[in-house]
mmCIF file of N, CA and C in Angstrom:
data_model
loop_
_atom_site.group_PDB
_atom_site.id
_atom_site.type_symbol
_atom_site.label_atom_id
_atom_site.label_comp_id
_atom_site.label_asym_id
_atom_site.label_seq_id
_atom_site.Cartn_x
_atom_site.Cartn_y
_atom_site.Cartn_z
ATOM 1 N N GLN Q 219 5.608 -3.126 10.157
ATOM 2 C CA GLN Q 219 5.294 -1.804 10.535
ATOM 3 C C GLN Q 219 5.008 -1.029 9.364
ATOM 4 N N VAL Q 220 5.555 -1.229 7.921
ATOM 5 C CA VAL Q 220 5.124 -0.507 6.969
ATOM 6 C C VAL Q 220 4.781 -1.421 5.675
ATOM 7 N N HIS Q 221 4.125 -1.087 5.395
ATOM 8 C CA HIS Q 221 3.455 -2.262 3.998
ATOM 9 C C HIS Q 221 3.308 -1.212 2.918
ATOM 10 N N LEU Q 222 3.973 -1.589 1.876
ATOM 11 C CA LEU Q 222 3.894 -0.764 0.522
ATOM 12 C C LEU Q 222 3.488 -1.554 -0.494
ATOM 13 N N VAL Q 223 2.622 -0.708 -1.430
ATOM 14 C CA VAL Q 223 1.812 -1.829 -2.644
ATOM 15 C C VAL Q 223 2.305 -0.470 -3.772
ATOM 16 N N GLU Q 224 2.886 -1.264 -4.679
ATOM 17 C CA GLU Q 224 3.319 -0.424 -5.871
ATOM 18 C C GLU Q 224 2.279 -0.634 -6.823
ATOM 19 N N SER Q 225 1.768 0.157 -8.138
ATOM 20 C CA SER Q 225 1.259 -0.028 -8.905
ATOM 21 C C SER Q 225 1.046 1.091 -9.840
ATOM 22 N N GLY Q 226 0.567 0.740 -11.180
ATOM 23 C CA GLY Q 226 0.427 1.769 -12.364
ATOM 24 C C GLY Q 226 1.585 1.393 -13.509
ATOM 25 N N GLY Q 227 2.462 0.553 -13.102
ATOM 26 C CA GLY Q 227 3.506 -0.215 -14.380
ATOM 27 C C GLY Q 227 2.797 -0.704 -15.480
ATOM 28 N N GLY Q 228 3.377 -0.552 -16.199
ATOM 29 C CA GLY Q 228 2.933 -1.376 -17.732
ATOM 30 C C GLY Q 228 3.881 -1.066 -18.881
ATOM 31 N N LEU Q 229 3.210 -1.484 -20.050
ATOM 32 C CA LEU Q 229 4.155 -1.201 -21.362
ATOM 33 C C LEU Q 229 3.789 -0.048 -21.918
ATOM 34 N N VAL Q 230 4.733 0.834 -22.141
ATOM 35 C CA VAL Q 230 4.514 2.103 -23.007
ATOM 36 C C VAL Q 230 5.344 2.304 -24.080
ATOM 37 N N GLN Q 231 5.365 3.201 -25.124
ATOM 38 C CA GLN Q 231 6.393 3.851 -26.097
ATOM 39 C C GLN Q 231 6.890 4.820 -25.547
ATOM 40 N N THR Q 232 8.093 4.666 -26.092
ATOM 41 C CA THR Q 232 9.195 6.140 -26.023
ATOM 42 C C THR Q 232 8.458 7.671 -26.166
ATOM 43 N N GLY Q 233 9.168 8.049 -25.187
ATOM 44 C CA GLY Q 233 8.073 9.858 -25.097
ATOM 45 C C GLY Q 233 6.998 9.750 -24.312
ATOM 46 N N ASP Q 234 6.372 8.156 -23.964
ATOM 47 C CA ASP Q 234 4.967 8.554 -23.088
ATOM 48 C C ASP Q 234 5.106 8.944 -21.876
ATOM 49 N N SER Q 235 4.422 8.914 -21.167
ATOM 50 C CA SER Q 235 3.869 9.436 -19.640
ATOM 51 C C SER Q 235 3.251 8.290 -18.914
ATOM 52 N N LEU Q 236 3.647 7.775 -17.594
ATOM 53 C CA LEU Q 236 3.197 7.101 -16.853
ATOM 54 C C LEU Q 236 3.397 7.563 -15.247
ATOM 55 N N ARG Q 237 2.665 7.204 -14.634
ATOM 56 C CA ARG Q 237 2.395 7.157 -13.450
ATOM 57 C C ARG Q 237 2.236 6.229 -12.404
ATOM 58 N N LEU Q 238 3.373 6.256 -11.310
ATOM 59 C CA LEU Q 238 3.033 4.890 -10.363
ATOM 60 C C LEU Q 238 2.841 5.455 -9.110
ATOM 61 N N SER Q 239 1.941 4.642 -8.354
ATOM 62 C CA SER Q 239 1.490 5.141 -7.271
ATOM 63 C C SER Q 239 2.137 4.010 -6.295
ATOM 64 N N CYS Q 240 1.720 4.515 -5.255
ATOM 65 C CA CYS Q 240 2.777 3.372 -3.664
ATOM 66 C C CYS Q 240 1.522 3.996 -2.716
ATOM 67 N N ALA Q 241 0.732 2.738 -2.382
ATOM 68 C CA ALA Q 241 0.082 2.699 -1.202
ATOM 69 C C ALA Q 241 0.549 2.275 -0.044
ATOM 70 N N ALA Q 242 0.743 2.986 1.123
ATOM 71 C CA ALA Q 242 1.503 2.814 2.084
ATOM 72 C C ALA Q 242 0.405 2.815 3.859
ATOM 73 N N SER Q 243 0.875 1.839 4.648
ATOM 74 C CA SER Q 243 0.080 1.618 5.340
ATOM 75 C C SER Q 243 0.770 1.983 6.494
ATOM 76 N N GLY Q 244 0.309 2.001 7.550
ATOM 77 C CA GLY Q 244 1.162 2.372 8.901
ATOM 78 C C GLY Q 244 1.230 3.869 9.463
ATOM 79 N N ARG Q 245 1.190 3.808 10.833
ATOM 80 C CA ARG Q 245 0.864 5.031 11.293
ATOM 81 C C ARG Q 245 1.656 6.061 11.390
ATOM 82 N N THR Q 246 3.258 5.692 11.149
ATOM 83 C CA THR Q 246 4.154 6.774 10.836
ATOM 84 C C THR Q 246 4.283 6.992 9.839
ATOM 85 N N PHE Q 247 3.970 7.017 8.473
ATOM 86 C CA PHE Q 247 4.065 7.250 7.255
ATOM 87 C C PHE Q 247 4.397 8.843 7.062
ATOM 88 N N SER Q 248 3.516 9.644 7.743
ATOM 89 C CA SER Q 248 3.838 11.278 7.734
ATOM 90 C C SER Q 248 4.751 11.849 8.060
ATOM 91 N N SER Q 249 5.875 10.670 8.881
ATOM 92 C CA SER Q 249 7.162 10.838 9.386
ATOM 93 C C SER Q 249 8.401 10.575 8.994
ATOM 94 N N ARG Q 250 7.956 9.693 7.625
ATOM 95 C CA ARG Q 250 8.870 9.075 6.966
ATOM 96 C C ARG Q 250 9.251 9.665 5.655
ATOM 97 N N ALA Q 251 10.620 9.835 5.209
ATOM 98 C CA ALA Q 251 11.087 10.176 3.669
ATOM 99 C C ALA Q 251 10.829 8.942 3.057
ATOM 100 N N MET Q 252 9.771 8.849 1.927
ATOM 101 C CA MET Q 252 9.925 7.982 0.946
ATOM 102 C C MET Q 252 10.827 7.815 -0.426
ATOM 103 N N GLY Q 253 11.052 6.907 -0.901
ATOM 104 C CA GLY Q 253 11.861 6.881 -2.012
ATOM 105 C C GLY Q 253 11.167 6.178 -2.902
ATOM 106 N N TRP Q 254 11.615 6.055 -4.284
ATOM 107 C CA TRP Q 254 11.404 5.241 -5.456
ATOM 108 C C TRP Q 254 12.735 4.928 -5.859
ATOM 109 N N PHE Q 255 12.949 3.618 -6.491
ATOM 110 C CA PHE Q 255 14.201 2.959 -6.867
ATOM 111 C C PHE Q 255 13.861 2.083 -7.824
ATOM 112 N N ARG Q 256 14.563 1.726 -9.168
ATOM 113 C CA ARG Q 256 14.264 0.642 -9.687
ATOM 114 C C ARG Q 256 15.401 -0.068 -9.947
ATOM 115 N N GLN Q 257 15.382 -1.339 -10.374
ATOM 116 C CA GLN Q 257 16.358 -2.432 -10.943
ATOM 117 C C GLN Q 257 16.100 -2.987 -11.924
ATOM 118 N N VAL Q 258 16.997 -3.281 -13.093
ATOM 119 C CA VAL Q 258 17.147 -4.187 -14.226
ATOM 120 C C VAL Q 258 17.955 -5.391 -13.379
ATOM 121 N N SER Q 259 17.340 -6.682 -14.318
ATOM 122 C CA SER Q 259 18.004 -7.734 -13.866
ATOM 123 C C SER Q 259 19.285 -7.777 -14.341
ATOM 124 N N GLY Q 260 20.320 -8.061 -13.122
ATOM 125 C CA GLY Q 260 21.764 -8.000 -13.586
ATOM 126 C C GLY Q 260 22.319 -6.985 -12.700
ATOM 127 N N LYS Q 261 21.715 -6.144 -12.464
ATOM 128 C CA LYS Q 261 22.193 -4.810 -12.477
ATOM 129 C C LYS Q 261 21.699 -4.380 -10.616
ATOM 130 N N GLU Q 262 22.653 -3.524 -10.450
ATOM 131 C CA GLU Q 262 22.217 -3.196 -8.820
ATOM 132 C C GLU Q 262 20.857 -1.982 -8.652
ATOM 133 N N ARG Q 263 20.196 -2.105 -7.711
ATOM 134 C CA ARG Q 263 19.180 -1.195 -7.567
ATOM 135 C C ARG Q 263 19.403 0.271 -7.210
ATOM 136 N N GLU Q 264 18.570 1.169 -8.453
ATOM 137 C CA GLU Q 264 19.211 2.055 -8.433
ATOM 138 C C GLU Q 264 18.261 3.288 -7.874
ATOM 139 N N PHE Q 265 18.488 4.078 -7.068
ATOM 140 C CA PHE Q 265 17.684 5.321 -6.740
ATOM 141 C C PHE Q 265 17.286 6.568 -7.626
ATOM 142 N N VAL Q 266 15.871 6.646 -7.806
ATOM 143 C CA VAL Q 266 15.420 7.470 -8.644
ATOM 144 C C VAL Q 266 14.569 8.711 -8.541
ATOM 145 N N ALA Q 267 14.169 8.676 -7.199
ATOM 146 C CA ALA Q 267 13.418 9.730 -6.714
ATOM 147 C C ALA Q 267 13.204 9.602 -5.506
ATOM 148 N N GLY Q 268 13.060 11.214 -4.257
ATOM 149 C CA GLY Q 268 13.017 10.618 -2.995
ATOM 150 C C GLY Q 268 12.073 12.233 -2.816
ATOM 151 N N ILE Q 269 11.396 11.943 -1.531
ATOM 152 C CA ILE Q 269 10.928 13.181 -0.887
ATOM 153 C C ILE Q 269 10.966 13.073 0.415
ATOM 154 N N ASP Q 270 11.246 14.197 1.034
ATOM 155 C CA ASP Q 270 11.319 14.012 2.901
ATOM 156 C C ASP Q 270 9.251 14.010 3.351
ATOM 157 N N TYR Q 271 9.370 14.123 4.448
ATOM 158 C CA TYR Q 271 8.135 13.235 5.231
ATOM 159 C C TYR Q 271 7.337 14.609 4.860
ATOM 160 N N SER Q 272 7.836 16.054 4.718
ATOM 161 C CA SER Q 272 6.372 16.954 4.341
ATOM 162 C C SER Q 272 6.561 16.900 2.942
ATOM 163 N N GLY Q 273 6.979 16.512 2.240
ATOM 164 C CA GLY Q 273 6.589 16.751 0.206
ATOM 165 C C GLY Q 273 7.766 18.017 0.048
ATOM 166 N N GLY Q 274 8.339 18.833 0.886
ATOM 167 C CA GLY Q 274 8.836 19.980 0.930
ATOM 168 C C GLY Q 274 10.331 19.554 -0.163
ATOM 169 N N SER Q 275 10.692 18.688 0.201
ATOM 170 C CA SER Q 275 12.216 18.554 -0.594
ATOM 171 C C SER Q 275 12.121 17.506 -1.221
ATOM 172 N N THR Q 276 12.545 17.303 -2.753
ATOM 173 C CA THR Q 276 12.606 16.090 -3.224
ATOM 174 C C THR Q 276 14.445 16.113 -3.714
ATOM 175 N N ASP Q 277 14.487 14.807 -4.191
ATOM 176 C CA ASP Q 277 15.790 14.612 -4.822
ATOM 177 C C ASP Q 277 15.736 13.487 -5.949
ATOM 178 N N TYR Q 278 16.609 14.107 -6.914
ATOM 179 C CA TYR Q 278 16.706 13.130 -8.060
ATOM 180 C C TYR Q 278 18.120 13.189 -8.345
ATOM 181 N N PRO Q 279 18.348 11.833 -9.225
ATOM 182 C CA PRO Q 279 19.623 11.606 -9.957
ATOM 183 C C PRO Q 279 19.794 12.445 -11.153
ATOM 184 N N ASP Q 280 20.405 12.514 -11.752
ATOM 185 C CA ASP Q 280 20.783 13.178 -12.946
ATOM 186 C C ASP Q 280 20.124 12.490 -14.094
ATOM 187 N N SER Q 281 19.964 11.257 -14.302
ATOM 188 C CA SER Q 281 19.257 10.237 -15.464
ATOM 189 C C SER Q 281 17.726 10.398 -15.209
ATOM 190 N N VAL Q 282 17.243 11.277 -14.409
ATOM 191 C CA VAL Q 282 15.878 11.340 -14.068
ATOM 192 C C VAL Q 282 15.176 12.820 -14.074
ATOM 193 N N LYS Q 283 16.371 13.536 -13.869
ATOM 194 C CA LYS Q 283 15.963 14.867 -13.175
ATOM 195 C C LYS Q 283 15.151 15.398 -14.846
ATOM 196 N N GLY Q 284 14.150 16.415 -14.250
ATOM 197 C CA GLY Q 284 13.590 16.945 -15.169
ATOM 198 C C GLY Q 284 12.238 15.983 -16.103
ATOM 199 N N ARG Q 285 12.544 14.657 -15.814
ATOM 200 C CA ARG Q 285 11.870 14.186 -16.170
ATOM 201 C C ARG Q 285 10.732 13.009 -15.551
ATOM 202 N N PHE Q 286 10.950 13.083 -14.050
ATOM 203 C CA PHE Q 286 10.013 12.230 -12.818
ATOM 204 C C PHE Q 286 10.188 13.353 -11.929
ATOM 205 N N THR Q 287 8.544 13.302 -11.372
ATOM 206 C CA THR Q 287 8.753 13.944 -10.537
ATOM 207 C C THR Q 287 7.762 13.376 -9.085
ATOM 208 N N VAL Q 288 8.454 13.376 -7.561
ATOM 209 C CA VAL Q 288 7.906 12.288 -6.908
ATOM 210 C C VAL Q 288 6.973 13.367 -6.328
ATOM 211 N N SER Q 289 5.784 12.714 -5.751
ATOM 212 C CA SER Q 289 4.931 13.447 -4.894
ATOM 213 C C SER Q 289 4.148 12.846 -3.756
ATOM 214 N N ARG Q 290 3.954 13.348 -2.515
ATOM 215 C CA ARG Q 290 3.048 12.393 -1.653
ATOM 216 C C ARG Q 290 1.785 12.978 -1.127
ATOM 217 N N ASP Q 291 0.941 12.170 -0.318
ATOM 218 C CA ASP Q 291 0.034 12.673 -0.057
ATOM 219 C C ASP Q 291 -0.161 12.043 1.202
ATOM 220 N N ASN Q 292 0.068 12.987 2.587
ATOM 221 C CA ASN Q 292 0.051 12.223 3.739
ATOM 222 C C ASN Q 292 -1.412 12.292 4.318
ATOM 223 N N VAL Q 293 -2.346 12.386 3.621
ATOM 224 C CA VAL Q 293 -3.620 12.021 4.429
ATOM 225 C C VAL Q 293 -4.089 10.641 3.802
ATOM 226 N N LYS Q 294 -3.877 10.655 2.423
ATOM 227 C CA LYS Q 294 -4.238 9.598 1.687
ATOM 228 C C LYS Q 294 -3.243 8.379 1.853
ATOM 229 N N THR Q 295 -1.871 8.487 2.678
ATOM 230 C CA THR Q 295 -0.980 7.650 2.571
ATOM 231 C C THR Q 295 -0.459 7.152 1.497
ATOM 232 N N MET Q 296 -0.201 8.044 0.683
ATOM 233 C CA MET Q 296 0.134 7.866 -1.106
ATOM 234 C C MET Q 296 1.112 8.611 -1.224
ATOM 235 N N VAL Q 297 2.222 7.735 -2.167
ATOM 236 C CA VAL Q 297 3.322 8.385 -2.823
ATOM 237 C C VAL Q 297 3.335 7.942 -4.320
ATOM 238 N N TYR Q 298 3.766 8.734 -5.396
ATOM 239 C CA TYR Q 298 3.644 8.678 -6.421
ATOM 240 C C TYR Q 298 4.940 9.100 -7.012
ATOM 241 N N LEU Q 299 4.936 8.514 -8.493
ATOM 242 C CA LEU Q 299 5.744 9.038 -9.199
ATOM 243 C C LEU Q 299 5.429 9.249 -10.511
ATOM 244 N N GLN Q 300 5.510 10.369 -11.015
ATOM 245 C CA GLN Q 300 5.321 10.795 -12.554
ATOM 246 C C GLN Q 300 6.354 10.847 -13.321
ATOM 247 N N MET Q 301 6.332 9.963 -14.506
ATOM 248 C CA MET Q 301 7.119 9.817 -15.226
ATOM 249 C C MET Q 301 7.025 10.183 -16.809
ATOM 250 N N SER Q 302 7.758 11.255 -17.105
ATOM 251 C CA SER Q 302 7.356 11.667 -18.551
ATOM 252 C C SER Q 302 8.741 11.462 -19.473
ATOM 253 N N SER Q 303 8.651 11.389 -20.874
ATOM 254 C CA SER Q 303 9.451 11.590 -21.701
ATOM 255 C C SER Q 303 10.503 9.934 -21.424
ATOM 256 N N LEU Q 304 9.720 9.042 -21.331
ATOM 257 C CA LEU Q 304 9.931 7.918 -20.929
ATOM 258 C C LEU Q 304 10.997 7.109 -22.396
ATOM 259 N N LYS Q 305 12.339 6.769 -21.652
ATOM 260 C CA LYS Q 305 12.785 5.936 -22.618
ATOM 261 C C LYS Q 305 13.239 4.536 -22.711
ATOM 262 N N PRO Q 306 13.877 3.842 -23.416
ATOM 263 C CA PRO Q 306 13.797 2.242 -23.200
ATOM 264 C C PRO Q 306 14.564 2.227 -22.091
ATOM 265 N N GLU Q 307 15.651 3.082 -21.791
ATOM 266 C CA GLU Q 307 17.056 2.499 -20.403
ATOM 267 C C GLU Q 307 15.714 2.849 -19.130
ATOM 268 N N ASP Q 308 14.505 3.749 -19.079
ATOM 269 C CA ASP Q 308 13.770 3.447 -17.961
ATOM 270 C C ASP Q 308 13.231 2.334 -17.627
ATOM 271 N N THR Q 309 13.393 1.553 -18.396
ATOM 272 C CA THR Q 309 12.797 -0.220 -18.483
ATOM 273 C C THR Q 309 13.157 -0.581 -17.251
ATOM 274 N N ALA Q 310 12.491 -1.030 -15.838
ATOM 275 C CA ALA Q 310 13.252 -1.745 -14.692
ATOM 276 C C ALA Q 310 11.751 -2.085 -14.111
ATOM 277 N N VAL Q 311 12.073 -3.119 -12.891
ATOM 278 C CA VAL Q 311 10.983 -2.862 -11.966
ATOM 279 C C VAL Q 311 11.303 -2.021 -11.234
ATOM 280 N N TYR Q 312 10.151 -1.060 -10.521
ATOM 281 C CA TYR Q 312 10.033 -0.198 -9.843
ATOM 282 C C TYR Q 312 9.558 -0.383 -8.633
ATOM 283 N N TYR Q 313 10.263 -0.031 -7.486
ATOM 284 C CA TYR Q 313 10.093 -0.100 -6.308
ATOM 285 C C TYR Q 313 9.583 1.198 -5.568
ATOM 286 N N CYS Q 314 8.872 1.140 -4.461
ATOM 287 C CA CYS Q 314 8.598 1.993 -3.631
ATOM 288 C C CYS Q 314 8.961 1.509 -2.402
ATOM 289 N N ALA Q 315 9.657 2.530 -1.462
ATOM 290 C CA ALA Q 315 10.608 2.242 -0.278
ATOM 291 C C ALA Q 315 10.237 3.271 1.238
ATOM 292 N N ALA Q 316 10.329 3.148 2.024
ATOM 293 C CA ALA Q 316 9.978 4.425 3.380
ATOM 294 C C ALA Q 316 11.309 3.977 3.870
ATOM 295 N N ALA Q 317 11.619 5.117 4.552
ATOM 296 C CA ALA Q 317 12.850 5.389 5.187
ATOM 297 C C ALA Q 317 13.136 4.825 6.429
ATOM 298 N N SER Q 318 13.724 4.355 7.344
ATOM 299 C CA SER Q 318 13.625 3.999 8.779
ATOM 300 C C SER Q 318 14.374 5.387 9.415
ATOM 301 N N ILE Q 319 15.346 5.967 8.855
ATOM 302 C CA ILE Q 319 16.187 7.016 8.849
ATOM 303 C C ILE Q 319 16.323 8.004 8.215
ATOM 304 N N PRO Q 320 16.028 9.359 8.405
ATOM 305 C CA PRO Q 320 16.292 10.118 7.548
ATOM 306 C C PRO Q 320 17.437 10.564 7.471
ATOM 307 N N GLY Q 321 17.780 11.361 5.946
ATOM 308 C CA GLY Q 321 18.779 11.910 5.729
ATOM 309 C C GLY Q 321 19.021 13.118 5.609
ATOM 310 N N VAL Q 322 20.076 14.065 5.440
ATOM 311 C CA VAL Q 322 19.763 15.661 4.990
ATOM 312 C C VAL Q 322 19.201 15.742 3.546
ATOM 313 N N THR Q 323 18.840 14.532 2.662
ATOM 314 C CA THR Q 323 18.572 14.697 1.818
ATOM 315 C C THR Q 323 17.727 13.339 1.388
ATOM 316 N N PRO Q 324 16.596 13.219 0.676
ATOM 317 C CA PRO Q 324 15.773 11.889 0.702
ATOM 318 C C PRO Q 324 16.809 10.851 0.233
ATOM 319 N N SER Q 325 17.742 11.141 -0.987
ATOM 320 C CA SER Q 325 18.824 10.230 -1.545
ATOM 321 C C SER Q 325 19.464 9.880 -0.332
ATOM 322 N N ARG Q 326 19.694 10.426 0.824
ATOM 323 C CA ARG Q 326 20.856 9.869 2.023
ATOM 324 C C ARG Q 326 20.056 9.211 3.075
ATOM 325 N N SER Q 327 18.641 9.141 2.951
ATOM 326 C CA SER Q 327 17.990 8.350 3.776
ATOM 327 C C SER Q 327 18.483 6.504 3.653
ATOM 328 N N ARG Q 328 17.842 6.380 5.223
ATOM 329 C CA ARG Q 328 18.397 4.790 5.156
ATOM 330 C C ARG Q 328 17.005 4.270 4.849
ATOM 331 N N TYR Q 329 16.475 3.553 3.728
ATOM 332 C CA TYR Q 329 15.400 2.863 3.433
ATOM 333 C C TYR Q 329 15.361 1.353 4.023
ATOM 334 N N ASN Q 330 14.440 1.021 4.866
ATOM 335 C CA ASN Q 330 14.253 -0.589 5.425
ATOM 336 C C ASN Q 330 13.001 -1.165 4.959
ATOM 337 N N TYR Q 331 11.989 -0.451 4.484
ATOM 338 C CA TYR Q 331 10.813 -1.019 3.954
ATOM 339 C C TYR Q 331 10.671 -0.543 2.492
ATOM 340 N N TRP Q 332 10.114 -2.268 2.012
ATOM 341 C CA TRP Q 332 10.010 -1.796 0.141
ATOM 342 C C TRP Q 332 8.942 -2.579 -0.197
ATOM 343 N N GLY Q 333 8.350 -2.279 -1.269
ATOM 344 C CA GLY Q 333 7.080 -2.816 -1.786
ATOM 345 C C GLY Q 333 7.279 -3.980 -2.798
ATOM 346 N N GLN Q 334 6.662 -4.562 -3.363
ATOM 347 C CA GLN Q 334 6.545 -5.762 -4.079
ATOM 348 C C GLN Q 334 7.436 -5.445 -5.648
ATOM 349 N N GLY Q 335 6.876 -4.483 -5.642
ATOM 350 C CA GLY Q 335 7.966 -3.615 -7.086
ATOM 351 C C GLY Q 335 6.684 -3.596 -8.230
ATOM 352 N N THR Q 336 6.912 -2.925 -9.293
ATOM 353 C CA THR Q 336 5.903 -2.901 -10.351
ATOM 354 C C THR Q 336 6.693 -2.530 -11.506
ATOM 355 N N GLN Q 337 6.547 -3.456 -12.748
ATOM 356 C CA GLN Q 337 7.258 -3.654 -14.127
ATOM 357 C C GLN Q 337 6.644 -2.399 -14.859
ATOM 358 N N VAL Q 338 8.007 -1.698 -15.627
ATOM 359 C CA VAL Q 338 7.809 -0.467 -16.310
ATOM 360 C C VAL Q 338 8.715 -0.815 -17.583
ATOM 361 N N THR Q 339 7.821 -0.869 -18.493
ATOM 362 C CA THR Q 339 8.741 -1.495 -19.889
ATOM 363 C C THR Q 339 9.041 -0.415 -21.195
ATOM 364 N N VAL Q 340 9.216 0.257 -21.623
ATOM 365 C CA VAL Q 340 9.354 1.091 -22.232
ATOM 366 C C VAL Q 340 9.948 0.619 -23.786
ATOM 367 N N SER Q 341 9.062 0.634 -24.453
ATOM 368 C CA SER Q 341 9.796 0.352 -26.107
ATOM 369 C C SER Q 341 10.048 1.095 -27.028
ATOM 370 N N SER Q 342 10.926 1.070 -27.482
ATOM 371 C CA SER Q 342 11.568 1.798 -28.752
ATOM 372 C C SER Q 342 10.618 2.119 -29.880
#
C-alpha cells in the first residue's frame, strides 16, 4: 500500500549539512504522518523526526532538536530530512517511515511502512 525509497545519504564531515529525501507512493500519503528513524548496528532503532499529515506539526527528540528539520511536499509525495551541524554520533542508517495510525504527536504515531534505509556517515 505504501512504498518508500530513501536517498541522499553519504559520507560527510563533522559540522556539515545533508538532506535526505524519501519518495513515497500510495494514494493515502497525504493523510499519513511521516517519520524518520535511524539505527546503528547493535542498537535499537531511534526516532529522530516526525511530521503530521499536513506538515503543520513536527516532533524531534532532544538529541537532534535545533539541528534536524523534517518537511513534506504532499503534491510531490516527498518527505525530507534536513540535517545540519552533523556529529559523528549521527552516523547511522536512516529510514523513512509512514504511519498507519496517527498519534497526538508524530512521535506517538504507529509506523507500519518502512523504506530500505540510507547510510549517513559523519567523520570526525
